[in-house]
PDB file of C-alpha atoms in Angstrom:
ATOM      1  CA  UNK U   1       0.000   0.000   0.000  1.00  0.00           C
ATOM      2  CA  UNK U   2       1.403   3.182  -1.077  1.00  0.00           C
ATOM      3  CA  UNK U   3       1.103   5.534   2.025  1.00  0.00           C
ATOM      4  CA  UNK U   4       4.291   8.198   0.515  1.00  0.00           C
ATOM      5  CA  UNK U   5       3.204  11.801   0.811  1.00  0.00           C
ATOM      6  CA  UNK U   6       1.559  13.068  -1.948  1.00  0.00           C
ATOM      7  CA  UNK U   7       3.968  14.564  -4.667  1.00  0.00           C
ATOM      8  CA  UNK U   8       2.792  17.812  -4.736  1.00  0.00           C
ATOM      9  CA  UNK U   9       2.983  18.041  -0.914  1.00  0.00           C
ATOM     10  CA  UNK U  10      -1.292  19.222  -0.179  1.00  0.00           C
ATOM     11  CA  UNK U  11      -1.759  17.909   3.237  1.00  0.00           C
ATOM     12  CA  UNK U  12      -5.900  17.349   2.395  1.00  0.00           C
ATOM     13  CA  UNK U  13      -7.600  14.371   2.059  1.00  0.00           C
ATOM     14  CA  UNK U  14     -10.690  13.615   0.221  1.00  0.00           C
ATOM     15  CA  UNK U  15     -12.600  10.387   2.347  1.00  0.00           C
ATOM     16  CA  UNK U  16     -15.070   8.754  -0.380  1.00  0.00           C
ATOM     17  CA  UNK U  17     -17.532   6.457   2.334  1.00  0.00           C
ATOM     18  CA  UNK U  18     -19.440   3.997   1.145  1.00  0.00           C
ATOM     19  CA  UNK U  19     -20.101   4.865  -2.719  1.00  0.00           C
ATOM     20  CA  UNK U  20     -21.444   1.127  -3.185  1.00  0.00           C
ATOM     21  CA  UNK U  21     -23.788  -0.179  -5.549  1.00  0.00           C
ATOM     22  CA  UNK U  22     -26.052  -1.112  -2.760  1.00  0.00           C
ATOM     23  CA  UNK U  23     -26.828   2.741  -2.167  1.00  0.00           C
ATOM     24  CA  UNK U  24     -25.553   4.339  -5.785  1.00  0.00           C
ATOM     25  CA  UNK U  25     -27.353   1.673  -8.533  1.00  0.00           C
ATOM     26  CA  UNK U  26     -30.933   0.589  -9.298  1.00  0.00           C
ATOM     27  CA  UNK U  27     -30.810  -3.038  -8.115  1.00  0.00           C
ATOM     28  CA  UNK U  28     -28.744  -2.146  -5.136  1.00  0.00           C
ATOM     29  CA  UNK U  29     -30.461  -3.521  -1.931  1.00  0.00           C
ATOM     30  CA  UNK U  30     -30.386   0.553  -0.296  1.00  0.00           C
ATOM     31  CA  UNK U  31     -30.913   2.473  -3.344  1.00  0.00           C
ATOM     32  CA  UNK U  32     -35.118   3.107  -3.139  1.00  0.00           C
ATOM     33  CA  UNK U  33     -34.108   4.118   0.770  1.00  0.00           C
ATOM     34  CA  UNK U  34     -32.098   7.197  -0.669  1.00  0.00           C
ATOM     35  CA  UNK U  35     -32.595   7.712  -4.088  1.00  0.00           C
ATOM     36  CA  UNK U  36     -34.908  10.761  -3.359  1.00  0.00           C
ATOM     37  CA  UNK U  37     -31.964  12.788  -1.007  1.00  0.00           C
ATOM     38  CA  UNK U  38     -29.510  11.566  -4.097  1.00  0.00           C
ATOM     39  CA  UNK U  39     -31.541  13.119  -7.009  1.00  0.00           C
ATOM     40  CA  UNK U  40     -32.071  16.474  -4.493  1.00  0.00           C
ATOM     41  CA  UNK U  41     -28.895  16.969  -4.331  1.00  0.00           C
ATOM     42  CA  UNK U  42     -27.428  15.596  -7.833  1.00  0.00           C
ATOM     43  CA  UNK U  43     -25.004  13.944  -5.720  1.00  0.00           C
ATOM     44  CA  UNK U  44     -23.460  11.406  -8.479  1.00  0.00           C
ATOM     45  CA  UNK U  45     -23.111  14.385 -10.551  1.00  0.00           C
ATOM     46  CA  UNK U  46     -21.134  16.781  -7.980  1.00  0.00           C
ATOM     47  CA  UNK U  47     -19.260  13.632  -6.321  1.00  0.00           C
ATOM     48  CA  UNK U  48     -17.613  12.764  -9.708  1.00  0.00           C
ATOM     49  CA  UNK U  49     -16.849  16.452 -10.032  1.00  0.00           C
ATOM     50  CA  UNK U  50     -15.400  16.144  -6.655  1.00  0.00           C
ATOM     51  CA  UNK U  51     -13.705  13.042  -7.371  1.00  0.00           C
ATOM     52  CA  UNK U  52     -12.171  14.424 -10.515  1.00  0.00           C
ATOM     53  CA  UNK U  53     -11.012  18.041  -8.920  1.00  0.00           C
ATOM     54  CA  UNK U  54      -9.495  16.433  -6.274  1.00  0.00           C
ATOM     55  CA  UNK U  55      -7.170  13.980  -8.777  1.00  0.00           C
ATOM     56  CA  UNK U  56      -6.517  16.683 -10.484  1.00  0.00           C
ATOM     57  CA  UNK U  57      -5.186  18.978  -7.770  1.00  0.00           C
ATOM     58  CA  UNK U  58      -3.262  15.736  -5.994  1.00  0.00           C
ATOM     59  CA  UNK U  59      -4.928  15.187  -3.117  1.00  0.00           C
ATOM     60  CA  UNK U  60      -5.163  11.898  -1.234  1.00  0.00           C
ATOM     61  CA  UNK U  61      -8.362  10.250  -2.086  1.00  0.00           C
ATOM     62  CA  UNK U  62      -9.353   7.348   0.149  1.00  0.00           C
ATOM     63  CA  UNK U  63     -12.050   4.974  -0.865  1.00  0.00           C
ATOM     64  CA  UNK U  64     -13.960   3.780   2.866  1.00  0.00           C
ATOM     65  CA  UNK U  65     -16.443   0.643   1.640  1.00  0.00           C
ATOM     66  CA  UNK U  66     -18.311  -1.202   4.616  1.00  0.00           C
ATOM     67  CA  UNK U  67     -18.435  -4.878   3.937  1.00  0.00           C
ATOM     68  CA  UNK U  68     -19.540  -8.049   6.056  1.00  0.00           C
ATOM     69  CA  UNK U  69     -19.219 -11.819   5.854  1.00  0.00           C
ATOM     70  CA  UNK U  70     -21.881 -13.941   4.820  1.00  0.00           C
ATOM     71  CA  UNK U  71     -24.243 -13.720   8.145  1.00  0.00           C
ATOM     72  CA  UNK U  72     -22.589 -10.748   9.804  1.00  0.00           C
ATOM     73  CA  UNK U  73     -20.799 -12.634  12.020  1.00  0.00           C
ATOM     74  CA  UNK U  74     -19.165  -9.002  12.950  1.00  0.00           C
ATOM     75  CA  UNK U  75     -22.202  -7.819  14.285  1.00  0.00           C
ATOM     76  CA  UNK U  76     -24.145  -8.580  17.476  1.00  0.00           C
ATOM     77  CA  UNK U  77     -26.885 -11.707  17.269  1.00  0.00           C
ATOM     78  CA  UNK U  78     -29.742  -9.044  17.591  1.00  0.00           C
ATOM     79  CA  UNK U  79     -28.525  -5.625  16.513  1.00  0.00           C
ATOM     80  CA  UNK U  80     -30.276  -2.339  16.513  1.00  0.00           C
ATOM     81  CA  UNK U  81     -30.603   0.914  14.643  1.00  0.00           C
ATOM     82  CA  UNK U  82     -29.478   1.068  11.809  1.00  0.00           C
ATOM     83  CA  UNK U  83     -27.076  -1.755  11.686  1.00  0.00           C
ATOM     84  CA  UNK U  84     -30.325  -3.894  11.988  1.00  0.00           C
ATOM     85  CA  UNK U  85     -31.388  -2.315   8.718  1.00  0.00           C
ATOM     86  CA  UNK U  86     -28.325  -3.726   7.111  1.00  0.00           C
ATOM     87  CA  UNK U  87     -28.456  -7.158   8.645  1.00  0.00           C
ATOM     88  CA  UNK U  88     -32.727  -7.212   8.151  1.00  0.00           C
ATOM     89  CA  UNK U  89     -31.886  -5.875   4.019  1.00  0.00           C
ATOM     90  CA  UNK U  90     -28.512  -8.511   3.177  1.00  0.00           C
ATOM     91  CA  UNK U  91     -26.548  -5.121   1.943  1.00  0.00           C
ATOM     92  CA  UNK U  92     -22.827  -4.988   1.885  1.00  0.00           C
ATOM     93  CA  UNK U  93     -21.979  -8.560   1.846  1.00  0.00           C
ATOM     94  CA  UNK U  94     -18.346  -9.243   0.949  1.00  0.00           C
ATOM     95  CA  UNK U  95     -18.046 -10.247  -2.825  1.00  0.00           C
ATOM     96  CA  UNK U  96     -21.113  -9.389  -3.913  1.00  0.00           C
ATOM     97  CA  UNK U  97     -21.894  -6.764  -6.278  1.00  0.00           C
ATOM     98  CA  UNK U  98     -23.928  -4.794  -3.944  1.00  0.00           C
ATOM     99  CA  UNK U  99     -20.771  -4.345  -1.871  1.00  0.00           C
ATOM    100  CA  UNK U 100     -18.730  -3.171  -4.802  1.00  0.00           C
ATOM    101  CA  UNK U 101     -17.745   0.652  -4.806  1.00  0.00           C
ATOM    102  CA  UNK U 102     -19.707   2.384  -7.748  1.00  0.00           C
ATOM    103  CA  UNK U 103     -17.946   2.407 -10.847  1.00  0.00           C
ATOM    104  CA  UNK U 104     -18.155   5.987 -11.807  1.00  0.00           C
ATOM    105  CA  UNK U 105     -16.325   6.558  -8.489  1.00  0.00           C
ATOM    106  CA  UNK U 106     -13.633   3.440  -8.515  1.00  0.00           C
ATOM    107  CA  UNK U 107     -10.252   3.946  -7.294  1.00  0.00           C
ATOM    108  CA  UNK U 108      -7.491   4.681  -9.640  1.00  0.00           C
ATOM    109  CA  UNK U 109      -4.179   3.448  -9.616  1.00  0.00           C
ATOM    110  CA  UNK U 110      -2.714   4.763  -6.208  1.00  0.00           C
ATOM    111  CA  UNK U 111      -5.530   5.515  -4.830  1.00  0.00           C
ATOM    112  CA  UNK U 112      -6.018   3.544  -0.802  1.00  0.00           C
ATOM    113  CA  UNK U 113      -9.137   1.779  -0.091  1.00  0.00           C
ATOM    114  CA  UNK U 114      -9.666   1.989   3.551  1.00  0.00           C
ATOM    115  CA  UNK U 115      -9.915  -1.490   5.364  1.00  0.00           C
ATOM    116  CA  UNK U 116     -11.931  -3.007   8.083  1.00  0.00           C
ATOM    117  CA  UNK U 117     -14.850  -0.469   8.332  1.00  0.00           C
ATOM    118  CA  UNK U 118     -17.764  -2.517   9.771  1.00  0.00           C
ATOM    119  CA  UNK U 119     -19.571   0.450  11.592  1.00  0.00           C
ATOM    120  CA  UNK U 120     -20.086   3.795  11.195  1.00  0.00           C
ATOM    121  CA  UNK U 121     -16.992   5.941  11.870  1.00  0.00           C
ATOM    122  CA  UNK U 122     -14.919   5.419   9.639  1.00  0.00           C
ATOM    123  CA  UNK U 123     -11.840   5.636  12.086  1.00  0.00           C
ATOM    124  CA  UNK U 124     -13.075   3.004  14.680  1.00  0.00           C
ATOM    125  CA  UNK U 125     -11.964  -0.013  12.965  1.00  0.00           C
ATOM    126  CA  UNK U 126      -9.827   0.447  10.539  1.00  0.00           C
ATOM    127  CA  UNK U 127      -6.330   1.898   9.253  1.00  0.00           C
ATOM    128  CA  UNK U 128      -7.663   5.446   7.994  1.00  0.00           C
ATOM    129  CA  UNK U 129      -5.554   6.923  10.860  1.00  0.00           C
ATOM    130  CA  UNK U 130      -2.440   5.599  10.629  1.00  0.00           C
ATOM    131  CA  UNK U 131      -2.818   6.441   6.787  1.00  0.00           C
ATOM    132  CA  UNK U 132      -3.351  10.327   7.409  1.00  0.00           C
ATOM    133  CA  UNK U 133      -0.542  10.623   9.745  1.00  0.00           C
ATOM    134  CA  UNK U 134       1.839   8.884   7.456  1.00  0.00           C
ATOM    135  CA  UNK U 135       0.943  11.386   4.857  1.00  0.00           C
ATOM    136  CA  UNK U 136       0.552  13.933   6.852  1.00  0.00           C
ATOM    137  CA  UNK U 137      -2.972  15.333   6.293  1.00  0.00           C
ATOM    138  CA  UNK U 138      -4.300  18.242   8.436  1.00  0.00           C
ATOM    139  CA  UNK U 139      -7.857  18.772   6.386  1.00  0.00           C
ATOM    140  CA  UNK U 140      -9.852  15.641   5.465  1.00  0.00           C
ATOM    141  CA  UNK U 141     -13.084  16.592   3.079  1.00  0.00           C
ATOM    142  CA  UNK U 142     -16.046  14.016   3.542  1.00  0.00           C
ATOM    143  CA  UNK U 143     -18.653  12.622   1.350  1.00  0.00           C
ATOM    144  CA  UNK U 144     -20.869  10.015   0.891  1.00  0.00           C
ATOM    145  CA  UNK U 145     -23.465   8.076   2.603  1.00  0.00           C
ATOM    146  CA  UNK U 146     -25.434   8.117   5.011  1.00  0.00           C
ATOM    147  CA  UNK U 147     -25.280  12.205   5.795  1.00  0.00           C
ATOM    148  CA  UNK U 148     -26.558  11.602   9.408  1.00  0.00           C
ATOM    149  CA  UNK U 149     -24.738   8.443   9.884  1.00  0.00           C
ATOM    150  CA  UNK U 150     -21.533   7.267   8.746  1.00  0.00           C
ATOM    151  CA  UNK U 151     -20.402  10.780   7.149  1.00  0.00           C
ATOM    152  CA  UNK U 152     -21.889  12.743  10.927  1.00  0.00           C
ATOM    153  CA  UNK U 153     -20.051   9.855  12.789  1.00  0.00           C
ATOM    154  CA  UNK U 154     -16.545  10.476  10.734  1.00  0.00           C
ATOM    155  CA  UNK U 155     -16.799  13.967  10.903  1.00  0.00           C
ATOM    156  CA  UNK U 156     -17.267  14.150  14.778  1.00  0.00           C
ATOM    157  CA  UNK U 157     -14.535  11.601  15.450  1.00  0.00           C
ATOM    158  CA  UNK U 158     -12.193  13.744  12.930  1.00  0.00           C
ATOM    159  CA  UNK U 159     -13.030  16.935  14.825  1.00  0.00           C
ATOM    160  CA  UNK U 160     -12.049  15.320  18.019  1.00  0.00           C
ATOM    161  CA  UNK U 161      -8.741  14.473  16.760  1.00  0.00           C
ATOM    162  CA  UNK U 162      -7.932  17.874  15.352  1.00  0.00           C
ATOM    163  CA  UNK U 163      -8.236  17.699  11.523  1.00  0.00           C
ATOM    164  CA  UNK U 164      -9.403  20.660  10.093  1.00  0.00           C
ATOM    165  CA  UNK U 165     -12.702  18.661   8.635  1.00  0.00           C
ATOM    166  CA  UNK U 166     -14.724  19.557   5.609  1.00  0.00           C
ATOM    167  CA  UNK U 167     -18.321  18.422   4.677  1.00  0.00           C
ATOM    168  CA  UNK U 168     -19.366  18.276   1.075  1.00  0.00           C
ATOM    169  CA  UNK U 169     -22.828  19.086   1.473  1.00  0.00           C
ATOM    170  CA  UNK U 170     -23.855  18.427  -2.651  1.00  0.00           C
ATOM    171  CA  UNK U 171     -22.171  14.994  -2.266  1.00  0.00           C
ATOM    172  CA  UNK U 172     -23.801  13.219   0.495  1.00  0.00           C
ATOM    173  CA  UNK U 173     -27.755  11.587   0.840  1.00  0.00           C
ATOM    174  CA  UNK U 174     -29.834  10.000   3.522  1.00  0.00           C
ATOM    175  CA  UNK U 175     -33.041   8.560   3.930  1.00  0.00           C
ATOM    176  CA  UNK U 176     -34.873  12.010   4.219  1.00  0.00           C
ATOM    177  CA  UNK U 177     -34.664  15.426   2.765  1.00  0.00           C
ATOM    178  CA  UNK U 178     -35.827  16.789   6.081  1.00  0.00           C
ATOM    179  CA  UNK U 179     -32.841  14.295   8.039  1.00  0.00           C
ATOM    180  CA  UNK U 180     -30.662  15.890   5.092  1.00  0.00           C
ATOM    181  CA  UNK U 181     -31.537  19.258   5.944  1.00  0.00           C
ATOM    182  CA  UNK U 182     -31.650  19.236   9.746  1.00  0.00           C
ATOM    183  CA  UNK U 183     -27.856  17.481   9.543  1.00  0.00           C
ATOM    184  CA  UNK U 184     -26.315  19.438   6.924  1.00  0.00           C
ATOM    185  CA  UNK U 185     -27.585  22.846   8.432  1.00  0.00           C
ATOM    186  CA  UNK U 186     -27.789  21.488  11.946  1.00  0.00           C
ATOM    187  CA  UNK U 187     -25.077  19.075  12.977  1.00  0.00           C
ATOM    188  CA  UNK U 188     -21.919  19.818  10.176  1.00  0.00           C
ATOM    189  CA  UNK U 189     -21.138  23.576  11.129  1.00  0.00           C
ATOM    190  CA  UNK U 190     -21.030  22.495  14.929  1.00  0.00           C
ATOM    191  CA  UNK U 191     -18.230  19.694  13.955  1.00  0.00           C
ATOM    192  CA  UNK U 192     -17.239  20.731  10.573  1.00  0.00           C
ATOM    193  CA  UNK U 193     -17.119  23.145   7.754  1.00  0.00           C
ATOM    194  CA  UNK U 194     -19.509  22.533   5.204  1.00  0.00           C
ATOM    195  CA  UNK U 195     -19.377  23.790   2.002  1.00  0.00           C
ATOM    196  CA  UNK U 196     -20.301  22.408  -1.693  1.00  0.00           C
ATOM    197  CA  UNK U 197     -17.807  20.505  -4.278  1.00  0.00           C
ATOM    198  CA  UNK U 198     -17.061  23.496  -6.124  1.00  0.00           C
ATOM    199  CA  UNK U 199     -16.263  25.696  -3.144  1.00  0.00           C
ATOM    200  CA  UNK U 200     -14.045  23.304  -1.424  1.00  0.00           C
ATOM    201  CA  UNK U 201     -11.632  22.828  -4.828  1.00  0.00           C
ATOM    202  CA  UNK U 202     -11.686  26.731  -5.166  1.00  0.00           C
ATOM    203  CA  UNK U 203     -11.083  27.293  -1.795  1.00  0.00           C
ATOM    204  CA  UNK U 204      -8.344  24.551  -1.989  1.00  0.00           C
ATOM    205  CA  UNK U 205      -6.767  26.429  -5.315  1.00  0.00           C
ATOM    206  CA  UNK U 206      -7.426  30.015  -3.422  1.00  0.00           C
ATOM    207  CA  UNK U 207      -4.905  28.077  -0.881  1.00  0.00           C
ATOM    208  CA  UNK U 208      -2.630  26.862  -3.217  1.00  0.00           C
ATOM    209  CA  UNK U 209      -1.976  30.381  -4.663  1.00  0.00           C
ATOM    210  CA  UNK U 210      -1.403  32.102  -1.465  1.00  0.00           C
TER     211      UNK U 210
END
């Protein structure tokens, strides 16, 4: 795994959670839940402007997929919340195409696909940390699924350990426009800064020009 500083030295990060077929593609076992919050906000559209910005300017991009084993043996015998949902709807089984990240959004060659998520910050269980300190990232940009869940649960934890953390508001979706609304103008500005696709590569070139 290629964890070398990036070669034009920007110390942000772009974290990509959970842009799987099970949320992103008709067919996928999530999609109906969110496809509503995902057309409101043209989120494919802005996230693979995002995605493409972000290449372009050499940021990190990291790719954070949740996947289980056949059963979810990783979760609890009688889980709750949300996690329930996923057990109760078979999504994001290992090896299946459900599980596999959208390919509009696939990692490129050096790109790091974060391992071992299996809950909903994306820091709890897996090697996203280590991989921002070794190339030493100070601002970490999130996107992706679900706004109020996995993206809010990131975003706190990455407040808490002193990243400067960003919230793409145009490139995340949840199972309500009114949970989309009361997090993205409720819960990001207390933990992050929020702020669309477009403003967080000019604000990044603005930056890079100073």
């Amino acid at each position: 795994m290629d964890t070398a500083a990036p070669a034009n030295g920007t110390t942000s990060a772009l974290v990509l959670i959970e842009y799987q077929n099970d949320f992103t593609a008709p067919g996928g076992v999530q999609h109906d839940a969110v496809r509503a919050v995902m057309a409101h906000t043209d989120m494919m559209r802005h996230s693979r402007v995002l995605l493409d910005g972000a290449r372009a300017r050499g940021m990190t991009v990291l790719h954070a997929p949740i996947t289980f084993a056949a059963g979810y043996p990783e979760l609890p015998s009688e889980p709750y919340g949300i996690l329930a949902g996923v057990v109760q709807s078979k999504a994001f089984r290992k090896n299946s195409w459900g599980a596999e990240i959208d390919a509009t959004m696939a990692p490129t060659a050096g790109e790091i696909v974060i391992e071992g998520k299996r809950g909903l910050d994306c820091f709890a269980t897996t090697n996203l940390g280590f991989i921002l300190r070794q190339r030493g990232i100070t601002r970490v940009a999130l996107a992706g699924f679900l706004t109020n869940c996995c993206v809010g649960s990131t975003m706190r934890s990455a407040y808490e350990r002193g990243y400067d953390v960003v919230t793409l508001t145009d490139c995340t979706a949840t199972l309500s426009i009114e949970a989309q609304e009361a997090a993205v103008n409720g819960t990001f500005p207390m933990f992050s800064r929020p702020m669309t696709a477009s403003a967080f590569l000019a604000e990044h070139d603005e930056g890079a020009t100073a």
